[in-house]
Short mmCIF file of C-alpha atoms (C1' of nucleotides) in Angstrom, two decimals:
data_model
loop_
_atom_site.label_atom_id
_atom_site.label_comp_id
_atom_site.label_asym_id
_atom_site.label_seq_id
_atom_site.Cartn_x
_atom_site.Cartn_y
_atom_site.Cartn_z
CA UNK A 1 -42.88 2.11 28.25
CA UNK A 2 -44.56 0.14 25.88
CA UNK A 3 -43.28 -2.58 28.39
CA UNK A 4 -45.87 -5.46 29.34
CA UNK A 5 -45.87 -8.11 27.00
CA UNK A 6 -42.17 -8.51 25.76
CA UNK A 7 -40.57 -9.14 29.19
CA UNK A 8 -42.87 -12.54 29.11
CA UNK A 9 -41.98 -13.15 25.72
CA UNK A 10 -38.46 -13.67 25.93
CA UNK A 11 -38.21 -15.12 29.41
CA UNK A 12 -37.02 -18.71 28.82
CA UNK A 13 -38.04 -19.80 32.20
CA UNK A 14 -41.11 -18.34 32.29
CA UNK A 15 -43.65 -21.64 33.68
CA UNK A 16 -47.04 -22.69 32.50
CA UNK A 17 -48.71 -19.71 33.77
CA UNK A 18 -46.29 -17.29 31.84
CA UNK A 19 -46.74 -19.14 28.78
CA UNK A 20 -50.63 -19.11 28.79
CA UNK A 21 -50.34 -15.21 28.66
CA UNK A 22 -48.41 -15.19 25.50
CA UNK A 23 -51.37 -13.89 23.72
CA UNK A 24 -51.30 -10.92 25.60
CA UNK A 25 -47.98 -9.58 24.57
CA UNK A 26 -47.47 -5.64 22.98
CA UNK A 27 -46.94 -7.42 19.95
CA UNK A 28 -50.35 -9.60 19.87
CA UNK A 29 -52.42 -6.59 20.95
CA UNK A 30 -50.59 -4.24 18.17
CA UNK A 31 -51.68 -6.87 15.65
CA UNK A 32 -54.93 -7.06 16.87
CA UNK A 33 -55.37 -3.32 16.60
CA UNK A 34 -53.65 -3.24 13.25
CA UNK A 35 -56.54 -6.12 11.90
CA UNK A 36 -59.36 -4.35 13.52
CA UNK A 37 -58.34 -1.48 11.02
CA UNK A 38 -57.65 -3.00 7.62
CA UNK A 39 -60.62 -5.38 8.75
CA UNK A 40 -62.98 -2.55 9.21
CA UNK A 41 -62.21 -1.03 5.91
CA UNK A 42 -62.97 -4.11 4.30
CA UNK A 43 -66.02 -4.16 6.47
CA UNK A 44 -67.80 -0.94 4.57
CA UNK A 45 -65.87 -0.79 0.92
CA UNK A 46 -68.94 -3.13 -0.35
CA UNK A 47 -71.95 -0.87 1.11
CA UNK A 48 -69.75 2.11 0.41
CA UNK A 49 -69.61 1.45 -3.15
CA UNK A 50 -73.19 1.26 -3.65
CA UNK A 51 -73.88 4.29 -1.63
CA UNK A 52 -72.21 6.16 -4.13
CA UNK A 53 -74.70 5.65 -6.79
CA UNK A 54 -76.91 7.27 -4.93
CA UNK A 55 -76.09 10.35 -2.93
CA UNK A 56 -75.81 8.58 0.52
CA UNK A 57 -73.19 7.86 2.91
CA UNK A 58 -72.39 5.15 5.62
CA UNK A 59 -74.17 7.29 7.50
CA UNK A 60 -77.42 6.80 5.66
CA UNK A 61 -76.49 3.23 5.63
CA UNK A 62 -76.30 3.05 9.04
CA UNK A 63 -79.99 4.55 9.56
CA UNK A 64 -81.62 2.19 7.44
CA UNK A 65 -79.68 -0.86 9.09
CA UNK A 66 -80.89 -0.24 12.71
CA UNK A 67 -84.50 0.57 11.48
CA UNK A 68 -84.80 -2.48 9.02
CA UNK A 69 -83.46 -4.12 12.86
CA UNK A 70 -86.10 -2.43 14.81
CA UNK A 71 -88.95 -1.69 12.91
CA UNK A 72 -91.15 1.11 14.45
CA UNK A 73 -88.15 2.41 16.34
CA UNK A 74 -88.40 5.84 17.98
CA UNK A 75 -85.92 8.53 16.77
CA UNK A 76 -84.43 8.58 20.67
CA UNK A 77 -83.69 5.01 20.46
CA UNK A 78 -81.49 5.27 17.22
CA UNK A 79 -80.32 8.26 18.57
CA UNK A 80 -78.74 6.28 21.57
CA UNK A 81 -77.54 3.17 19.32
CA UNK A 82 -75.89 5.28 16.82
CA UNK A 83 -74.25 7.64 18.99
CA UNK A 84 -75.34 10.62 17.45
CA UNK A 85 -76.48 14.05 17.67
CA UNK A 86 -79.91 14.53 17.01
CA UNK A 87 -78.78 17.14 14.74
CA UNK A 88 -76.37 15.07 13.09
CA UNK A 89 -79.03 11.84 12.66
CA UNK A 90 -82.04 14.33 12.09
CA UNK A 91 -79.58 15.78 8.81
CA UNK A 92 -79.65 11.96 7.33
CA UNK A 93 -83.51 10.85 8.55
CA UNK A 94 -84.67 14.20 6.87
CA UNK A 95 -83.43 13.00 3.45
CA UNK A 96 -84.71 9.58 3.68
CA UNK A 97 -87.92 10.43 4.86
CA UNK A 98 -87.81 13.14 1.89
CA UNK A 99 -86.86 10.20 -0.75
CA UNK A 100 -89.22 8.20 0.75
CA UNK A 101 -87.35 5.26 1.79
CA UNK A 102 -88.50 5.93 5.41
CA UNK A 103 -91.33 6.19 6.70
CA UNK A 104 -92.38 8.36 10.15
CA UNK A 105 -95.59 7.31 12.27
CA UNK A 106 -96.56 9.33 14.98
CA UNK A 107 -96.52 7.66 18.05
CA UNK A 108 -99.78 5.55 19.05
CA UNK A 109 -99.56 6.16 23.14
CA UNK A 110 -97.37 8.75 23.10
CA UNK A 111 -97.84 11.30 20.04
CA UNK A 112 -94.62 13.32 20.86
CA UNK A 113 -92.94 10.28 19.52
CA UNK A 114 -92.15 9.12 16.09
CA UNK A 115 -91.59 5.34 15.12
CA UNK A 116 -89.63 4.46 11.90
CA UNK A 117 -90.25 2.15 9.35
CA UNK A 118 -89.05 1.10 6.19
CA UNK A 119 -91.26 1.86 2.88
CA UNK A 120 -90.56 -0.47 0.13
CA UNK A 121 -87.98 1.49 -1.37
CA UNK A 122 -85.99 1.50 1.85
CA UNK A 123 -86.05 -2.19 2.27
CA UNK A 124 -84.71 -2.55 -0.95
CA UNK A 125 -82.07 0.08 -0.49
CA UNK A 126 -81.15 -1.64 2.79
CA UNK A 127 -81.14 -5.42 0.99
CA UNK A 128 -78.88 -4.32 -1.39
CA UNK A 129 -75.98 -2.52 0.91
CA UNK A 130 -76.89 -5.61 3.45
CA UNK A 131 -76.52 -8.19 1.07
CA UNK A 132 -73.17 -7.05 -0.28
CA UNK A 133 -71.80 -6.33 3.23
CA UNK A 134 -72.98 -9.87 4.25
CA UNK A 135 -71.35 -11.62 1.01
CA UNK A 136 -68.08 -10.57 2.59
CA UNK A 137 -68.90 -11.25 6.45
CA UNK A 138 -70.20 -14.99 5.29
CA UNK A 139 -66.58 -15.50 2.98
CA UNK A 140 -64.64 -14.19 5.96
CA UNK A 141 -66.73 -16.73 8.68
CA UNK A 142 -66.73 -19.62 5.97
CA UNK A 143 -62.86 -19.27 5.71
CA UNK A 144 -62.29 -19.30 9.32
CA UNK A 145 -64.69 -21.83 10.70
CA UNK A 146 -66.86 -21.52 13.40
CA UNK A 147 -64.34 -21.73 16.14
CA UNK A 148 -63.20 -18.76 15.27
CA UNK A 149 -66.62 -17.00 14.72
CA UNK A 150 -67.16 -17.84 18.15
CA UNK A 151 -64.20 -15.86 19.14
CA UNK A 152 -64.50 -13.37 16.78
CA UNK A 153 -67.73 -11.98 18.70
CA UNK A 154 -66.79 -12.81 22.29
CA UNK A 155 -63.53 -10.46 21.71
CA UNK A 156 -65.46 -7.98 19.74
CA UNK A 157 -68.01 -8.26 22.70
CA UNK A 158 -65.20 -7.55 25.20
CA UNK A 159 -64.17 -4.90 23.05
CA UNK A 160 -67.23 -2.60 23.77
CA UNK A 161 -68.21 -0.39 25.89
CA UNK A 162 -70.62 -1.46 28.70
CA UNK A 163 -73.39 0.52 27.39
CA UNK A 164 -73.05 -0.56 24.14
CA UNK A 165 -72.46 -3.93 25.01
CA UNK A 166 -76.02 -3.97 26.82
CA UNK A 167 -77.70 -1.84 23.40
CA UNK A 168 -75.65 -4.38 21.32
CA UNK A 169 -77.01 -7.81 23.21
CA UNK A 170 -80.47 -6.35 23.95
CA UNK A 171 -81.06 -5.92 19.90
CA UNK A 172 -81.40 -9.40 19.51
CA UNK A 173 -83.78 -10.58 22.49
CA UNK A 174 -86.97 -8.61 21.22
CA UNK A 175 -86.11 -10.08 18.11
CA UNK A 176 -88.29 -10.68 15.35
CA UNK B 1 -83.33 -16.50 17.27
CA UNK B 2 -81.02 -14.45 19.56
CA UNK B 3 -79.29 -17.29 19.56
CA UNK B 4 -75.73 -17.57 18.99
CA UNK B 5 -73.76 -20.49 19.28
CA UNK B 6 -76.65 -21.92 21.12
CA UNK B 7 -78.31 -23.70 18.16
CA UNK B 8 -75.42 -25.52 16.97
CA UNK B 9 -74.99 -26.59 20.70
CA UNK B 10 -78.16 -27.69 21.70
CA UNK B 11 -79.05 -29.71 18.56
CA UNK B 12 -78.35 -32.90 19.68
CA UNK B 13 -79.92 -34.51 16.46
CA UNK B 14 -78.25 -32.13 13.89
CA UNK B 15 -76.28 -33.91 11.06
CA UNK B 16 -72.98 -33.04 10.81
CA UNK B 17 -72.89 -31.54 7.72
CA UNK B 18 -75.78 -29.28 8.57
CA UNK B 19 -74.42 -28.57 12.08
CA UNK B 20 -70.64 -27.32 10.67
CA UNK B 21 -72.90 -24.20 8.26
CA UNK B 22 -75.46 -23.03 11.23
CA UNK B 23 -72.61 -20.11 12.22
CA UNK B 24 -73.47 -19.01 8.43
CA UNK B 25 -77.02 -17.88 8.67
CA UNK B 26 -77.60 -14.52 8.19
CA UNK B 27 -78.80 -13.96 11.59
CA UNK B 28 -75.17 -14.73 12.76
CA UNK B 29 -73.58 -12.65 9.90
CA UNK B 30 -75.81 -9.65 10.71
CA UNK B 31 -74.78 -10.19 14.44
CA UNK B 32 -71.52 -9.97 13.36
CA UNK B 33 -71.87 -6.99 11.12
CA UNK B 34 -73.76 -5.12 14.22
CA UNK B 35 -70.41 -6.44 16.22
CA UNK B 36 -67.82 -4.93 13.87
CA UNK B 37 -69.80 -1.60 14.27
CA UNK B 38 -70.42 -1.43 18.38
CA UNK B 39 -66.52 -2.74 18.69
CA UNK B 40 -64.83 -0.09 16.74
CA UNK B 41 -66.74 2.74 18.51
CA UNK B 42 -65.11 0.73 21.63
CA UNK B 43 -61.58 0.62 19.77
CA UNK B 44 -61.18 3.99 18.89
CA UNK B 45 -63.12 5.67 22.11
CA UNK B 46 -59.72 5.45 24.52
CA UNK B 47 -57.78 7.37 21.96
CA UNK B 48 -60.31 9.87 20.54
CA UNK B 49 -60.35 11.16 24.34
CA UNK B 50 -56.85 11.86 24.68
CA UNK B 51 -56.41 13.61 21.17
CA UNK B 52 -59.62 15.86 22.14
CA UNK B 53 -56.78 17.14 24.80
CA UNK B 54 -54.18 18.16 21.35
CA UNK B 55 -55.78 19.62 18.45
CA UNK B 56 -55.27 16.45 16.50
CA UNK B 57 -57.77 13.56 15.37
CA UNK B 58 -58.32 10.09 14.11
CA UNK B 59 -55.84 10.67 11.12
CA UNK B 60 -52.72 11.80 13.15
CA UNK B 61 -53.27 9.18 15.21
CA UNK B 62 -52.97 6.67 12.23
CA UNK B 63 -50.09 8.64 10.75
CA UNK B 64 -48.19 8.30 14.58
CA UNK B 65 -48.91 4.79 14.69
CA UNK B 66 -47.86 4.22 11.37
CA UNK B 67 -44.74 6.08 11.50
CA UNK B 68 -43.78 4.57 15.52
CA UNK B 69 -44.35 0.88 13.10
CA UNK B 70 -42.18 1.09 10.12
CA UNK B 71 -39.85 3.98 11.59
CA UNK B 72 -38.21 5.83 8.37
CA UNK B 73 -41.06 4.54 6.22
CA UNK B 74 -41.30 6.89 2.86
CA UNK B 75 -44.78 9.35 2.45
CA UNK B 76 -45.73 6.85 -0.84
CA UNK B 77 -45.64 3.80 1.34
CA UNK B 78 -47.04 5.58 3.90
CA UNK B 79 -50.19 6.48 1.37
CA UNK B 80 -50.66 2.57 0.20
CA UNK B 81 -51.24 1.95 3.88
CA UNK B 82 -53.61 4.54 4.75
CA UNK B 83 -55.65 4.73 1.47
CA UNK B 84 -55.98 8.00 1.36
CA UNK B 85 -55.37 10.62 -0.91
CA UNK B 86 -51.40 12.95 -0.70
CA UNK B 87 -53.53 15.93 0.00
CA UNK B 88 -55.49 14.15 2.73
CA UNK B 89 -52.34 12.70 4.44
CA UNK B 90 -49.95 15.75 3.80
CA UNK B 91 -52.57 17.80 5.79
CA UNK B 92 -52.10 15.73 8.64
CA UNK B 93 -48.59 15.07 7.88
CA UNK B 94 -47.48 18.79 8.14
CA UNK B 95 -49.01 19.45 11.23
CA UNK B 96 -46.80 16.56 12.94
CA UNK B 97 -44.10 17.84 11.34
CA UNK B 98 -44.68 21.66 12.34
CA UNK B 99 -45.54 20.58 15.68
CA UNK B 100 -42.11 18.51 16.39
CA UNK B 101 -43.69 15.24 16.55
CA UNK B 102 -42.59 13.81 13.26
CA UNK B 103 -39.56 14.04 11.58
CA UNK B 104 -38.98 14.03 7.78
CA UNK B 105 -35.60 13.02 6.58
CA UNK B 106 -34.35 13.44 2.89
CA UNK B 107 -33.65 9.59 1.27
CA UNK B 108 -29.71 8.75 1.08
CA UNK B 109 -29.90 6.42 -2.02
CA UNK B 110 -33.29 8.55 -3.92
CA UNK B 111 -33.36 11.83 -2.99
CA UNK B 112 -36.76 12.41 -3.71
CA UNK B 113 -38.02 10.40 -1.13
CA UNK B 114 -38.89 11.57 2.63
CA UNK B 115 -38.33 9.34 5.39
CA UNK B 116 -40.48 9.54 8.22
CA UNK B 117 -39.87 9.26 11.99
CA UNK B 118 -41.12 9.78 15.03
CA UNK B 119 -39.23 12.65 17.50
CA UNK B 120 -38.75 12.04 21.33
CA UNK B 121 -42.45 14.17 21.96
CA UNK B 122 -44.17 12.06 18.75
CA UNK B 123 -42.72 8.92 20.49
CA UNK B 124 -44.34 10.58 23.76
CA UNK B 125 -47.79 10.85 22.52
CA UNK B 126 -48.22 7.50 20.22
CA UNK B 127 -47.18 5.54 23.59
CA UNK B 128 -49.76 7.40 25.02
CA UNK B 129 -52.35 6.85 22.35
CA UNK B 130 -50.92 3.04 21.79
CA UNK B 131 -51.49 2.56 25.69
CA UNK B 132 -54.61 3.48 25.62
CA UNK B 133 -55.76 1.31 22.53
CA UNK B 134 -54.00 -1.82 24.29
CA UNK B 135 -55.21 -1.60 27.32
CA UNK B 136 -58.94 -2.14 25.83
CA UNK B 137 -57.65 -4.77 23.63
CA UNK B 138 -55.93 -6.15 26.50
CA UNK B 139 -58.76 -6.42 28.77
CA UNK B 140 -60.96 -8.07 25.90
CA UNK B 141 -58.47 -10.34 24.83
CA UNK B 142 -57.42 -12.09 28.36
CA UNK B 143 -61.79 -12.14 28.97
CA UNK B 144 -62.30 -13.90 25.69
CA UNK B 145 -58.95 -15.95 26.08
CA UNK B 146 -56.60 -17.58 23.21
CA UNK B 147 -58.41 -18.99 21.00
CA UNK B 148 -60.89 -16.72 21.02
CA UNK B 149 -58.59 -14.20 20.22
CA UNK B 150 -56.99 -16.40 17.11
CA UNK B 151 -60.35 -17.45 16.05
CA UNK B 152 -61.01 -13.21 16.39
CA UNK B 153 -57.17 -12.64 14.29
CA UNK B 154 -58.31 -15.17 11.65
CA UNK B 155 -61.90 -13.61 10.93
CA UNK B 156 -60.60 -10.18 10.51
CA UNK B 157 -57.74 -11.20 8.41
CA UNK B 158 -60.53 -13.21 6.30
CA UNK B 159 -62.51 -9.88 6.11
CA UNK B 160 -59.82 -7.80 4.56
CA UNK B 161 -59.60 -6.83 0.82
CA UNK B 162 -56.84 -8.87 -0.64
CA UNK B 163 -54.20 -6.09 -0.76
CA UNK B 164 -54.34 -4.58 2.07
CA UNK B 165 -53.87 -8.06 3.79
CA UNK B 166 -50.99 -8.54 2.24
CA UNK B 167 -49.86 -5.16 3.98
CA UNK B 168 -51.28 -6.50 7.35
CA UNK B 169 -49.12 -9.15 6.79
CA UNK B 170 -46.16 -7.56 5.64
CA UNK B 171 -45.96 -5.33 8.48
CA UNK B 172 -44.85 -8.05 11.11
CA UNK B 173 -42.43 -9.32 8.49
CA UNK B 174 -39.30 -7.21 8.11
CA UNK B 175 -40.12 -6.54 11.69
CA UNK B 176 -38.19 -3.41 13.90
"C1'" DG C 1 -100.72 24.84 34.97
"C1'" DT C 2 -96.08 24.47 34.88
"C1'" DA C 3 -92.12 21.67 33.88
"C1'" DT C 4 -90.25 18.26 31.18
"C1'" DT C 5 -89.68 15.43 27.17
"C1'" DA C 6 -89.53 14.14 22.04
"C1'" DA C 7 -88.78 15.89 17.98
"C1'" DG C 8 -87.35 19.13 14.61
"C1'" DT C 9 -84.72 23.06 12.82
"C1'" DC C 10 -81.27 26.87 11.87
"C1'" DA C 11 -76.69 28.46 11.86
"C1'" DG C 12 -71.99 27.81 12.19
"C1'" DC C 13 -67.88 25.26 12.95
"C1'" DC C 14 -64.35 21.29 12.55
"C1'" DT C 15 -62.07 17.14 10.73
"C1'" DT C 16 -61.12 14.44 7.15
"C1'" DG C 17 -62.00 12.76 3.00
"C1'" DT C 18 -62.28 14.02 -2.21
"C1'" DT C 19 -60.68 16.38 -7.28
"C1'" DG C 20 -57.95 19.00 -10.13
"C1'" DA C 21 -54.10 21.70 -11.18
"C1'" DC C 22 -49.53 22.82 -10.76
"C1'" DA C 23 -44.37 23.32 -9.00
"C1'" DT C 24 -40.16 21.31 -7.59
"C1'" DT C 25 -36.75 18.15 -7.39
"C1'" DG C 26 -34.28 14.22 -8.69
"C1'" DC C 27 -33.75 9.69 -11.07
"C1'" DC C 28 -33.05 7.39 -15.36
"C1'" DA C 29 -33.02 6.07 -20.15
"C1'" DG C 30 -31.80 7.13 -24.61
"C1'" DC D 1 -27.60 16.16 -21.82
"C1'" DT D 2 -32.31 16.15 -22.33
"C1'" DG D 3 -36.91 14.71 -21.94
"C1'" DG D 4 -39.96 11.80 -19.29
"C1'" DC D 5 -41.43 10.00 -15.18
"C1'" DA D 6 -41.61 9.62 -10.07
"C1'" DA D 7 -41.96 11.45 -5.26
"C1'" DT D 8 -43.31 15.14 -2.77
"C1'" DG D 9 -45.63 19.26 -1.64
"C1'" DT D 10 -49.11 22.76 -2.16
"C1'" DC D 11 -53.35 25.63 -3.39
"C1'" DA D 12 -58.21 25.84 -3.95
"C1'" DA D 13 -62.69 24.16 -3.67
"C1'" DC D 14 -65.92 20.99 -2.21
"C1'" DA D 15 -68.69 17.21 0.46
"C1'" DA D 16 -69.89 14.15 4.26
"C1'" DG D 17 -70.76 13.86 8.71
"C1'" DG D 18 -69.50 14.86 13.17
"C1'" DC D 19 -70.17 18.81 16.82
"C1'" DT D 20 -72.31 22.98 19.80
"C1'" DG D 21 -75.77 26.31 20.89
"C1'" DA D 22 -80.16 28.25 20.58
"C1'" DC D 23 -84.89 27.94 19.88
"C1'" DT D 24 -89.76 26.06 18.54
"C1'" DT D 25 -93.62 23.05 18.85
"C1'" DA D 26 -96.40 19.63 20.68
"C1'" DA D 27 -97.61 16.52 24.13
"C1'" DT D 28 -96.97 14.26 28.37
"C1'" DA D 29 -96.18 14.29 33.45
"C1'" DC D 30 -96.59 16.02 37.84
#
DNA sequence: GTATTAAGTCAGCCTTGTTGACATTGCCAG
DNA sequence: CTGGCAATGTCAACAAGGCTGACTTAATAC
């Protein structure tokens, strides 16, 4: 197995259409699976080294991100972007509503719901791990240019799965 | 907002200077902070489903892939690439090892060293892990096409901590 | 008026990370 | 040769954050 790519590679006849493909070869996809791991690391070491001042994980981190997103988001919504148990996300809303860096509003047509907000607190929580997670994102775009932004997101696009794509791409048309 | 590379596109007026820093906002780094997050649920999904089948996870995945990479790499080396604690990785380490699908190999020149390799049935199960993993990254690299995919290389590689590029790096090096 | 939905909770389990302590073996310098 | 250090392995205990299953409450929908 692990077939596929290096037949093209060394085929010295291989025409035009071959040689377009290159990219697609065992060896570019093993390095692209290889950077999408040391890349993610880099990706939460900032935030994760705050969080550990206070007694919160990425998962906490990842609360306050999608409700800073989409303020007066119902718990069922973050439930379905974060990919969750309700058990799981209720474990991690419970202490942030408890701290106070969340705040719950029952819902205004429908009461059975709850919308999520930010308190004050929360925002600045949220700044602070966004900033620092951002200060790396901006040095890693800067570095490579917009070109490669560009395809930076359309692979990472392709990358997902359809659902998420759709959750993913729908987050910024309400926008704000 | 929302938009993407639109603005830089569509501004026919824009300065050039201005025009090269638009992908730098942070409405385009916190899209691509939300991207990193959606695509690695996508990268590791494949895999994750066939381990559910073994009793094995996320980590003896790594360790496999690892391993099947730098064939008679030693446990310490093995550690600087992970980041994770010996206890963590000896965990996962012994349970490839009692299950046949890694093999540990006393050092020739230092003694105290173990190197690692894959057995015929570890070999069996990282091709069907890597498979699995390339056929996604496949699929999203020939949709976003070369240079996306460079443009997608160069970002992550910009978004590592320093060291562990140079392990990224390292790893194509010396080669198989 | 019953069924469904949104939310919350309790209990228990698993994986995978962490510390700290300690044993074994082997390399190496003095 | 001996003491120190390095590489590995192991035990115990703990924490974060996933999961399932079961069950409650309140409110909406039909």
């Amino acid at each position: 197995m692990t077939g596929d790519g290096s037949d093209m590679r060394d085929r010295p006849g291989a025409g035009q259409r071959g040689e377009t493909l290159l990219f697609l070869t065992d060896e570019h996809l093993r390095k692209g699976i290889e950077a999408m791991f040391f890349a993610y690391r880099g990706f939460t070491a900032d935030p994760d080294r705050i969080l550990e001042s206070y007694s919160y994980g990425r998962a906490h981190h990842r609360a306050l991100h999608f409700v800073h997103r989409s303020p007066g988001t119902t718990v069922n919504n973050l439930l379905g972007i974060l990919g969750v148990t309700k058990q799981s996300l209720n474990r991690v809303l419970r202490a942030l509503i408890d701290d106070g860096l969340i705040e719950s509003r029952v819902g205004h047509t429908d009461k059975r719901e709850r919308h999520l907000y930010l308190t004050e607190r929360g925002s600045d929580l949220e700044s602070a791990l966004s900033d620092a997670q951002r200060a790396r994102m901006r040095a890693a775009f800067r570095s490579a240019g917009p070109e490669a932004v560009a395809g930076f997101r359309a692979v990472l696009e392709a990358m997902m799965d359809p659902e998420m794509r759709r959750r993913y791409l729908s987050l910024s048309e309400g926008g704000h």
